Short mmCIF file of N, CA and C and ligand atoms in Angstrom, two decimals:
data_model
loop_
_atom_site.label_atom_id
_atom_site.label_comp_id
_atom_site.label_asym_id
_atom_site.label_seq_id
_atom_site.Cartn_x
_atom_site.Cartn_y
_atom_site.Cartn_z
N MET G 123 69.16 113.44 87.56
CA MET G 123 69.41 113.52 88.99
C MET G 123 68.10 113.66 89.75
N GLU G 124 67.09 114.20 89.06
CA GLU G 124 65.81 114.54 89.72
C GLU G 124 65.26 113.34 90.48
N ASN G 125 65.39 112.14 89.85
CA ASN G 125 64.73 110.99 90.45
C ASN G 125 65.65 110.14 91.33
N LEU G 126 66.86 110.65 91.64
CA LEU G 126 67.74 109.92 92.56
C LEU G 126 67.59 110.51 93.95
N ARG G 127 67.29 109.65 94.93
CA ARG G 127 67.21 110.14 96.31
C ARG G 127 68.53 109.86 96.99
N MET G 128 69.25 110.90 97.38
CA MET G 128 70.58 110.71 97.95
C MET G 128 70.91 111.82 98.94
N ARG G 129 71.87 111.50 99.83
CA ARG G 129 72.32 112.53 100.78
C ARG G 129 73.84 112.50 100.86
N ILE G 130 74.43 113.65 101.25
CA ILE G 130 75.89 113.72 101.31
C ILE G 130 76.42 112.78 102.38
N LEU G 131 77.42 111.98 102.01
CA LEU G 131 78.07 111.07 102.95
C LEU G 131 79.46 111.60 103.30
N PHE G 132 80.25 111.93 102.29
CA PHE G 132 81.58 112.53 102.50
C PHE G 132 81.60 113.86 101.75
N SER G 133 81.79 114.94 102.50
CA SER G 133 81.78 116.27 101.89
C SER G 133 83.09 116.53 101.15
N ARG G 134 83.09 117.52 100.28
CA ARG G 134 84.30 117.86 99.52
C ARG G 134 85.47 118.20 100.46
N ASP G 135 85.17 118.82 101.62
CA ASP G 135 86.24 119.18 102.56
C ASP G 135 86.86 117.94 103.19
N GLU G 136 85.98 117.00 103.57
CA GLU G 136 86.46 115.74 104.14
C GLU G 136 87.31 114.99 103.11
N ILE G 137 86.81 114.94 101.89
CA ILE G 137 87.52 114.24 100.81
C ILE G 137 88.89 114.87 100.62
N GLU G 138 88.92 116.18 100.58
CA GLU G 138 90.17 116.93 100.39
C GLU G 138 91.20 116.55 101.46
N ARG G 139 90.73 116.50 102.72
CA ARG G 139 91.64 116.16 103.82
C ARG G 139 92.17 114.73 103.68
N VAL G 140 91.26 113.82 103.38
CA VAL G 140 91.63 112.41 103.27
C VAL G 140 92.59 112.18 102.10
N VAL G 141 92.31 112.82 100.98
CA VAL G 141 93.15 112.64 99.80
C VAL G 141 94.56 113.22 100.05
N ARG G 142 94.59 114.37 100.71
CA ARG G 142 95.88 114.97 101.07
C ARG G 142 96.71 114.04 101.97
N ASP G 143 96.05 113.45 102.96
CA ASP G 143 96.73 112.51 103.87
C ASP G 143 97.28 111.31 103.12
N MET G 144 96.47 110.78 102.22
CA MET G 144 96.92 109.62 101.44
C MET G 144 98.14 110.02 100.60
N ALA G 145 98.07 111.19 99.98
CA ALA G 145 99.17 111.65 99.12
C ALA G 145 100.44 111.81 99.94
N GLU G 146 100.29 112.27 101.19
CA GLU G 146 101.48 112.43 102.03
C GLU G 146 102.11 111.10 102.38
N ARG G 147 101.25 110.13 102.72
CA ARG G 147 101.76 108.79 103.02
C ARG G 147 102.46 108.19 101.81
N ILE G 148 101.83 108.32 100.67
CA ILE G 148 102.40 107.77 99.44
C ILE G 148 103.73 108.46 99.13
N SER G 149 103.78 109.77 99.27
CA SER G 149 105.01 110.52 98.99
C SER G 149 106.16 110.03 99.86
N ARG G 150 105.84 109.75 101.14
CA ARG G 150 106.87 109.25 102.06
C ARG G 150 107.33 107.86 101.64
N ASP G 151 106.36 106.99 101.33
CA ASP G 151 106.70 105.60 100.99
C ASP G 151 107.49 105.47 99.70
N TYR G 152 107.33 106.42 98.80
CA TYR G 152 108.01 106.32 97.50
C TYR G 152 109.18 107.30 97.39
N GLU G 153 109.72 107.68 98.54
CA GLU G 153 110.83 108.63 98.53
C GLU G 153 111.95 108.15 97.59
N GLY G 154 112.40 109.04 96.72
CA GLY G 154 113.50 108.71 95.81
C GLY G 154 113.08 107.88 94.60
N LYS G 155 111.78 107.58 94.51
CA LYS G 155 111.32 106.75 93.39
C LYS G 155 110.42 107.56 92.46
N ASP G 156 110.43 107.15 91.19
CA ASP G 156 109.50 107.74 90.22
C ASP G 156 108.34 106.77 90.03
N LEU G 157 107.16 107.30 90.15
CA LEU G 157 105.97 106.45 90.11
C LEU G 157 105.29 106.42 88.75
N VAL G 158 104.69 105.28 88.44
CA VAL G 158 103.70 105.25 87.37
C VAL G 158 102.33 105.09 88.03
N VAL G 159 101.50 106.10 87.88
CA VAL G 159 100.17 106.08 88.45
C VAL G 159 99.20 105.56 87.39
N VAL G 160 98.49 104.49 87.73
CA VAL G 160 97.52 103.90 86.79
C VAL G 160 96.12 104.20 87.29
N CYS G 161 95.44 105.08 86.60
CA CYS G 161 94.09 105.47 86.99
C CYS G 161 93.07 104.54 86.33
N VAL G 162 92.19 103.98 87.14
CA VAL G 162 91.14 103.11 86.60
C VAL G 162 89.93 103.96 86.22
N LEU G 163 89.70 104.06 84.93
CA LEU G 163 88.57 104.85 84.40
C LEU G 163 87.27 104.09 84.56
N LYS G 164 86.12 104.79 84.65
CA LYS G 164 86.11 106.23 84.73
C LYS G 164 86.11 106.71 86.18
N GLY G 165 85.70 105.84 87.08
CA GLY G 165 85.38 106.23 88.45
C GLY G 165 86.46 106.97 89.21
N ALA G 166 87.75 106.70 88.89
CA ALA G 166 88.83 107.26 89.70
C ALA G 166 89.39 108.56 89.13
N PHE G 167 88.77 109.10 88.07
CA PHE G 167 89.41 110.23 87.40
C PHE G 167 89.58 111.46 88.30
N MET G 168 88.59 111.75 89.09
CA MET G 168 88.64 112.96 89.93
C MET G 168 89.59 112.74 91.12
N PHE G 169 89.48 111.56 91.70
CA PHE G 169 90.34 111.18 92.83
C PHE G 169 91.80 111.22 92.39
N MET G 170 92.11 110.61 91.26
CA MET G 170 93.50 110.58 90.78
C MET G 170 94.01 112.00 90.55
N ALA G 171 93.16 112.84 89.94
CA ALA G 171 93.58 114.22 89.63
C ALA G 171 93.92 114.96 90.92
N ASP G 172 93.13 114.78 91.96
CA ASP G 172 93.41 115.45 93.24
C ASP G 172 94.62 114.83 93.93
N LEU G 173 94.71 113.51 93.87
CA LEU G 173 95.82 112.81 94.54
C LEU G 173 97.18 113.24 93.98
N VAL G 174 97.33 113.22 92.67
CA VAL G 174 98.65 113.53 92.09
C VAL G 174 99.04 114.99 92.32
N ARG G 175 98.05 115.86 92.47
CA ARG G 175 98.36 117.26 92.75
C ARG G 175 99.05 117.43 94.09
N HIS G 176 98.78 116.48 95.01
CA HIS G 176 99.38 116.56 96.34
C HIS G 176 100.59 115.67 96.51
N LEU G 177 100.93 114.89 95.48
CA LEU G 177 102.11 114.02 95.58
C LEU G 177 103.37 114.86 95.49
N LYS G 178 104.31 114.53 96.32
CA LYS G 178 105.57 115.27 96.26
C LYS G 178 106.62 114.45 95.51
N ARG G 179 106.16 113.66 94.58
CA ARG G 179 107.04 112.81 93.76
C ARG G 179 106.71 113.02 92.29
N PRO G 180 107.74 112.89 91.44
CA PRO G 180 107.42 112.94 90.01
C PRO G 180 106.63 111.68 89.64
N CYS G 181 105.69 111.79 88.75
CA CYS G 181 105.01 110.58 88.29
C CYS G 181 104.58 110.68 86.84
N VAL G 182 104.44 109.50 86.25
CA VAL G 182 103.87 109.37 84.91
C VAL G 182 102.46 108.86 85.14
N ILE G 183 101.53 109.35 84.34
CA ILE G 183 100.13 108.96 84.54
C ILE G 183 99.62 108.21 83.32
N ASP G 184 98.97 107.09 83.59
CA ASP G 184 98.33 106.36 82.49
C ASP G 184 96.96 105.87 82.96
N PHE G 185 96.19 105.38 82.03
CA PHE G 185 94.80 105.02 82.31
C PHE G 185 94.47 103.62 81.80
N VAL G 186 93.65 102.92 82.55
CA VAL G 186 93.04 101.71 82.01
C VAL G 186 91.54 101.88 82.20
N ARG G 187 90.82 101.22 81.34
CA ARG G 187 89.37 101.21 81.54
C ARG G 187 88.94 99.76 81.59
N LEU G 188 88.23 99.43 82.65
CA LEU G 188 87.75 98.07 82.85
C LEU G 188 86.23 98.11 82.90
N ALA G 189 85.62 97.10 82.38
CA ALA G 189 84.17 97.04 82.46
C ALA G 189 83.79 95.79 83.23
N SER G 190 82.93 95.94 84.22
CA SER G 190 82.44 94.78 84.95
C SER G 190 81.03 95.00 85.47
N TYR G 191 80.63 96.24 85.54
CA TYR G 191 79.41 96.53 86.29
C TYR G 191 78.14 96.58 85.47
N GLY G 192 78.23 96.90 84.19
CA GLY G 192 77.02 97.13 83.41
C GLY G 192 76.30 98.33 83.97
N SER G 193 75.01 98.33 83.98
CA SER G 193 74.31 99.53 84.44
C SER G 193 73.57 99.29 85.75
N GLY G 194 73.76 98.14 86.37
CA GLY G 194 73.07 97.88 87.63
C GLY G 194 73.94 98.22 88.82
N THR G 195 73.57 97.72 90.00
CA THR G 195 74.36 97.98 91.19
C THR G 195 75.02 96.70 91.70
N ALA G 196 74.97 95.62 90.93
CA ALA G 196 75.61 94.37 91.35
C ALA G 196 76.65 93.95 90.31
N THR G 197 77.81 93.55 90.79
CA THR G 197 78.89 93.21 89.87
C THR G 197 78.57 91.90 89.13
N SER G 198 79.04 91.82 87.87
CA SER G 198 78.73 90.63 87.07
C SER G 198 79.77 89.53 87.29
N GLY G 199 80.94 89.92 87.89
CA GLY G 199 81.97 88.93 88.14
C GLY G 199 82.89 88.72 86.96
N LYS G 200 82.61 89.38 85.86
CA LYS G 200 83.42 89.23 84.67
C LYS G 200 84.06 90.58 84.35
N VAL G 201 85.39 90.60 84.15
CA VAL G 201 86.07 91.87 83.91
C VAL G 201 86.62 91.90 82.48
N LEU G 202 86.42 93.01 81.81
CA LEU G 202 86.96 93.19 80.46
C LEU G 202 87.83 94.44 80.44
N VAL G 203 88.97 94.36 79.73
CA VAL G 203 89.79 95.56 79.53
C VAL G 203 89.27 96.24 78.26
N THR G 204 88.74 97.43 78.41
CA THR G 204 88.26 98.12 77.22
C THR G 204 89.22 99.22 76.78
N LYS G 205 90.19 99.57 77.65
CA LYS G 205 91.29 100.46 77.25
C LYS G 205 92.51 100.04 78.05
N ASP G 206 93.56 99.66 77.36
CA ASP G 206 94.74 99.11 78.04
C ASP G 206 95.76 100.22 78.33
N LEU G 207 96.76 99.89 79.17
CA LEU G 207 97.87 100.80 79.45
C LEU G 207 98.64 101.09 78.16
N GLU G 208 99.21 102.28 78.08
CA GLU G 208 100.07 102.60 76.94
C GLU G 208 101.53 102.69 77.37
N THR G 209 101.77 102.86 78.67
CA THR G 209 103.11 102.99 79.23
C THR G 209 103.66 101.62 79.60
N PRO G 210 104.89 101.28 79.16
CA PRO G 210 105.48 100.02 79.63
C PRO G 210 105.79 100.14 81.12
N ILE G 211 105.47 99.13 81.91
CA ILE G 211 105.69 99.23 83.35
C ILE G 211 106.72 98.23 83.88
N THR G 212 107.37 97.53 83.00
CA THR G 212 108.42 96.59 83.43
C THR G 212 109.49 97.33 84.22
N GLY G 213 109.76 96.85 85.44
CA GLY G 213 110.80 97.46 86.28
C GLY G 213 110.39 98.76 86.94
N LYS G 214 109.13 99.16 86.78
CA LYS G 214 108.67 100.44 87.33
C LYS G 214 107.93 100.25 88.66
N ASP G 215 107.86 101.33 89.44
CA ASP G 215 107.05 101.34 90.65
C ASP G 215 105.67 101.85 90.28
N VAL G 216 104.71 100.95 90.39
CA VAL G 216 103.37 101.24 89.86
C VAL G 216 102.35 101.36 90.99
N LEU G 217 101.52 102.38 90.91
CA LEU G 217 100.44 102.56 91.87
C LEU G 217 99.11 102.63 91.13
N ILE G 218 98.26 101.65 91.39
CA ILE G 218 96.91 101.65 90.80
C ILE G 218 96.01 102.54 91.64
N VAL G 219 95.29 103.43 91.00
CA VAL G 219 94.37 104.31 91.71
C VAL G 219 92.94 103.99 91.29
N GLU G 220 92.15 103.54 92.26
CA GLU G 220 90.79 103.09 91.98
C GLU G 220 89.80 103.80 92.89
N ASP G 221 88.57 103.94 92.45
CA ASP G 221 87.57 104.61 93.29
C ASP G 221 87.13 103.74 94.47
N ILE G 222 86.65 102.52 94.17
CA ILE G 222 86.05 101.67 95.22
C ILE G 222 86.54 100.22 95.08
N VAL G 223 86.89 99.60 96.19
CA VAL G 223 87.05 98.14 96.19
C VAL G 223 85.79 97.56 96.81
N ASP G 224 85.13 96.72 96.04
CA ASP G 224 83.85 96.16 96.48
C ASP G 224 84.04 94.64 96.64
N THR G 225 83.67 93.85 95.65
CA THR G 225 83.89 92.40 95.74
C THR G 225 85.37 92.06 95.68
N GLY G 226 86.17 92.96 95.09
CA GLY G 226 87.61 92.71 94.92
C GLY G 226 87.95 92.10 93.57
N ILE G 227 86.92 91.72 92.83
CA ILE G 227 87.14 91.01 91.56
C ILE G 227 87.89 91.88 90.54
N THR G 228 87.49 93.13 90.42
CA THR G 228 88.10 94.02 89.43
C THR G 228 89.59 94.22 89.71
N LEU G 229 89.92 94.57 90.95
CA LEU G 229 91.32 94.87 91.27
C LEU G 229 92.18 93.61 91.27
N ASP G 230 91.62 92.51 91.72
CA ASP G 230 92.37 91.26 91.67
C ASP G 230 92.76 90.95 90.23
N PHE G 231 91.82 91.14 89.34
CA PHE G 231 92.06 90.92 87.91
C PHE G 231 93.15 91.87 87.40
N LEU G 232 93.02 93.16 87.72
CA LEU G 232 93.96 94.15 87.20
C LEU G 232 95.37 93.93 87.75
N VAL G 233 95.47 93.61 89.04
CA VAL G 233 96.78 93.36 89.66
C VAL G 233 97.47 92.18 88.97
N ARG G 234 96.72 91.10 88.78
CA ARG G 234 97.29 89.94 88.08
C ARG G 234 97.77 90.29 86.69
N LYS G 235 96.94 91.07 86.01
CA LYS G 235 97.26 91.44 84.63
C LYS G 235 98.51 92.32 84.55
N LEU G 236 98.60 93.31 85.44
CA LEU G 236 99.76 94.21 85.39
C LEU G 236 101.02 93.49 85.85
N LYS G 237 100.89 92.52 86.75
CA LYS G 237 102.06 91.77 87.22
C LYS G 237 102.73 90.99 86.10
N GLU G 238 101.97 90.66 85.06
CA GLU G 238 102.55 89.95 83.91
C GLU G 238 103.67 90.74 83.27
N GLN G 239 103.63 92.07 83.44
CA GLN G 239 104.68 92.94 82.87
C GLN G 239 105.88 93.10 83.81
N ASN G 240 105.87 92.42 84.94
CA ASN G 240 106.95 92.50 85.93
C ASN G 240 107.34 93.91 86.36
N PRO G 241 106.41 94.64 86.94
CA PRO G 241 106.78 95.93 87.52
C PRO G 241 107.71 95.69 88.71
N ARG G 242 108.51 96.71 89.11
CA ARG G 242 109.37 96.52 90.29
C ARG G 242 108.51 96.41 91.55
N SER G 243 107.50 97.26 91.61
CA SER G 243 106.54 97.15 92.72
C SER G 243 105.17 97.51 92.18
N LEU G 244 104.15 96.99 92.87
CA LEU G 244 102.78 97.26 92.45
C LEU G 244 101.90 97.38 93.69
N LYS G 245 101.33 98.57 93.87
CA LYS G 245 100.45 98.78 95.02
C LYS G 245 99.13 99.37 94.56
N VAL G 246 98.15 99.29 95.45
CA VAL G 246 96.82 99.76 95.12
C VAL G 246 96.34 100.80 96.12
N CYS G 247 95.84 101.88 95.58
CA CYS G 247 95.30 102.97 96.38
C CYS G 247 93.82 103.11 96.03
N ALA G 248 92.94 102.97 97.01
CA ALA G 248 91.50 103.06 96.74
C ALA G 248 90.89 104.13 97.63
N LEU G 249 90.03 104.95 97.08
CA LEU G 249 89.40 105.99 97.88
C LEU G 249 88.44 105.38 98.90
N VAL G 250 87.66 104.39 98.48
CA VAL G 250 86.67 103.79 99.37
C VAL G 250 86.83 102.27 99.38
N ASP G 251 86.80 101.70 100.58
CA ASP G 251 86.95 100.25 100.72
C ASP G 251 85.70 99.67 101.37
N LYS G 252 85.01 98.80 100.64
CA LYS G 252 83.84 98.10 101.19
C LYS G 252 84.28 96.69 101.57
N LYS G 253 85.05 96.60 102.65
CA LYS G 253 85.72 95.33 103.01
C LYS G 253 84.77 94.15 103.18
N HIS G 254 83.64 94.40 103.83
CA HIS G 254 82.69 93.32 104.14
C HIS G 254 82.03 92.75 102.89
N ARG G 255 82.20 93.39 101.75
CA ARG G 255 81.52 92.95 100.52
C ARG G 255 82.38 92.04 99.64
N ARG G 256 83.61 91.74 100.11
CA ARG G 256 84.51 90.93 99.29
C ARG G 256 83.94 89.58 98.92
N LYS G 257 84.14 89.21 97.66
CA LYS G 257 83.84 87.85 97.25
C LYS G 257 85.14 87.08 97.13
N ILE G 258 86.25 87.80 96.89
CA ILE G 258 87.55 87.19 96.93
C ILE G 258 88.47 88.05 97.79
N GLU G 259 89.50 87.42 98.35
CA GLU G 259 90.38 88.14 99.24
C GLU G 259 91.15 89.20 98.46
N PHE G 260 91.12 90.42 98.97
CA PHE G 260 91.91 91.48 98.34
C PHE G 260 92.16 92.59 99.35
N THR G 261 93.42 93.01 99.47
CA THR G 261 93.76 94.09 100.40
C THR G 261 94.39 95.25 99.64
N ALA G 262 93.80 96.43 99.79
CA ALA G 262 94.38 97.62 99.18
C ALA G 262 95.47 98.16 100.10
N ASP G 263 96.52 98.76 99.52
CA ASP G 263 97.64 99.27 100.33
C ASP G 263 97.33 100.62 100.96
N TYR G 264 96.55 101.43 100.27
CA TYR G 264 96.15 102.74 100.80
C TYR G 264 94.64 102.87 100.64
N VAL G 265 93.97 103.23 101.74
CA VAL G 265 92.52 103.36 101.71
C VAL G 265 92.12 104.72 102.29
N GLY G 266 91.22 105.41 101.62
CA GLY G 266 90.74 106.70 102.11
C GLY G 266 89.63 106.53 103.13
N PHE G 267 88.53 105.94 102.73
CA PHE G 267 87.37 105.76 103.59
C PHE G 267 86.97 104.29 103.62
N ASP G 268 86.59 103.79 104.82
CA ASP G 268 85.97 102.47 104.90
C ASP G 268 84.46 102.67 104.88
N LEU G 269 83.78 101.78 104.20
CA LEU G 269 82.33 101.90 104.11
C LEU G 269 81.67 100.55 104.36
N ASP G 270 80.75 100.51 105.33
CA ASP G 270 80.09 99.25 105.70
C ASP G 270 78.92 98.92 104.79
N ARG G 271 78.18 99.95 104.40
CA ARG G 271 76.98 99.68 103.62
C ARG G 271 76.62 100.87 102.75
N GLY G 272 75.81 100.61 101.75
CA GLY G 272 75.28 101.69 100.92
C GLY G 272 75.94 101.78 99.55
N PHE G 273 75.20 102.33 98.63
CA PHE G 273 75.71 102.57 97.27
C PHE G 273 75.99 104.06 97.14
N ILE G 274 77.22 104.39 96.74
CA ILE G 274 77.63 105.79 96.72
C ILE G 274 77.80 106.32 95.29
N LEU G 275 77.78 107.62 95.18
CA LEU G 275 77.97 108.27 93.89
C LEU G 275 78.44 109.71 94.08
N GLY G 276 79.02 110.25 93.01
CA GLY G 276 79.60 111.59 93.06
C GLY G 276 81.11 111.50 93.14
N TYR G 277 81.82 112.63 92.90
CA TYR G 277 83.28 112.68 92.93
C TYR G 277 83.86 111.60 92.00
N GLY G 278 83.36 111.55 90.80
CA GLY G 278 83.84 110.59 89.81
C GLY G 278 83.06 109.30 89.76
N ILE G 279 82.39 108.99 90.85
CA ILE G 279 81.69 107.69 90.97
C ILE G 279 80.25 107.85 90.47
N ASP G 280 79.82 106.88 89.68
CA ASP G 280 78.51 107.04 89.03
C ASP G 280 77.49 106.01 89.48
N PHE G 281 76.24 106.33 89.17
CA PHE G 281 75.20 105.32 89.10
C PHE G 281 74.61 105.44 87.70
N ASP G 282 74.87 104.44 86.88
CA ASP G 282 74.36 104.48 85.52
C ASP G 282 74.79 105.76 84.77
N GLU G 283 76.07 106.12 84.95
CA GLU G 283 76.70 107.30 84.32
C GLU G 283 76.21 108.64 84.89
N LYS G 284 75.36 108.59 85.90
CA LYS G 284 74.91 109.86 86.50
C LYS G 284 75.79 110.21 87.69
N ALA G 285 75.92 111.50 87.97
CA ALA G 285 76.50 112.03 89.21
C ALA G 285 78.02 112.06 89.30
N ARG G 286 78.73 111.66 88.24
CA ARG G 286 80.21 111.68 88.31
C ARG G 286 80.77 113.07 88.56
N TYR G 287 80.09 114.10 88.06
CA TYR G 287 80.62 115.46 88.09
C TYR G 287 80.50 116.12 89.46
N LEU G 288 79.71 115.54 90.36
CA LEU G 288 79.46 116.19 91.65
C LEU G 288 80.71 116.18 92.54
N PRO G 289 81.01 117.29 93.22
CA PRO G 289 82.24 117.37 94.02
C PRO G 289 82.19 116.67 95.37
N ASP G 290 81.01 116.28 95.83
CA ASP G 290 80.90 115.56 97.10
C ASP G 290 80.49 114.11 96.82
N ILE G 291 80.63 113.25 97.83
CA ILE G 291 80.17 111.87 97.68
C ILE G 291 78.84 111.70 98.41
N TYR G 292 77.89 111.14 97.70
CA TYR G 292 76.54 110.93 98.22
C TYR G 292 76.29 109.45 98.41
N VAL G 293 75.33 109.13 99.30
CA VAL G 293 74.87 107.74 99.41
C VAL G 293 73.41 107.72 98.99
N MET G 294 73.06 106.67 98.29
CA MET G 294 71.69 106.54 97.83
C MET G 294 70.80 106.19 99.02
N GLU G 295 69.67 106.87 99.13
CA GLU G 295 68.70 106.57 100.19
C GLU G 295 68.00 105.27 99.83
N GLU G 296 67.76 104.44 100.85
CA GLU G 296 67.13 103.15 100.54
C GLU G 296 65.61 103.29 100.43
P1 IMP F 352 84.49 95.03 92.43
O1 IMP F 352 85.06 94.26 91.29
O2 IMP F 352 83.22 94.42 92.90
O3 IMP F 352 85.46 95.29 93.54
O4 IMP F 352 84.01 96.36 91.78
C1 IMP F 352 84.54 97.57 92.01
C2 IMP F 352 83.83 98.56 91.12
O5 IMP F 352 82.42 98.48 91.31
C3 IMP F 352 84.20 99.97 91.50
O6 IMP F 352 85.33 100.39 90.81
C4 IMP F 352 82.97 100.72 91.09
O7 IMP F 352 83.06 101.09 89.75
C5 IMP F 352 81.84 99.75 91.27
N1 IMP F 352 81.14 100.02 92.53
C6 IMP F 352 81.19 99.31 93.69
N2 IMP F 352 80.46 99.89 94.65
C7 IMP F 352 79.95 101.01 94.10
C8 IMP F 352 79.11 102.09 94.61
O8 IMP F 352 78.73 102.14 95.78
N3 IMP F 352 78.84 103.08 93.73
C9 IMP F 352 79.26 103.10 92.44
N4 IMP F 352 80.03 102.13 91.93
C10 IMP F 352 80.37 101.10 92.74
MG1 MG F 353 85.29 101.58 88.91
#
């Protein structure tokens, strides 16, 4: 961490408020339904843990791990599943929980892949949306923060595996 220059962008209190709001919206939208929450590892682990704590719905939790980024800050455009779902989702109401939508390539890939199992519904919840960075069209159903510029880290989100454990979200100084 010593050699990373960064400053707080979203504090833990702000994150807490935003995550609670998202959980409330989701709870209302899924009234009477049982959810399967699909957490995209590793970046969304902390967000998902906080989100489900505030959900007023029963849910089953599963994880996928996708690789696309390598160790740099630019996406490679190629997505690999390195850990697949273990829960069958056919006929289920599924909510994908992701840290950041950037180019849209990762989530577009995952949505297509999960749709092959014919879930009853499939929505995407992202903590941070970098809309202007899309390389392909993709719209998340629930968004916590919009971000115009900058590379962020902390609260599960890493730079080269660093900073995931931090409770606030930082932006890298240019
Ligand atoms: P996409 O396929 O370009 O949408 O990639 C999304 C993934 O890129 C996210 O799940 C993150 O893992 C990673 N990513 C995008 N922007 C950032 C950032 O600012 N900090 C850390 N990881 C990022
Ligand atoms: Mg990620």
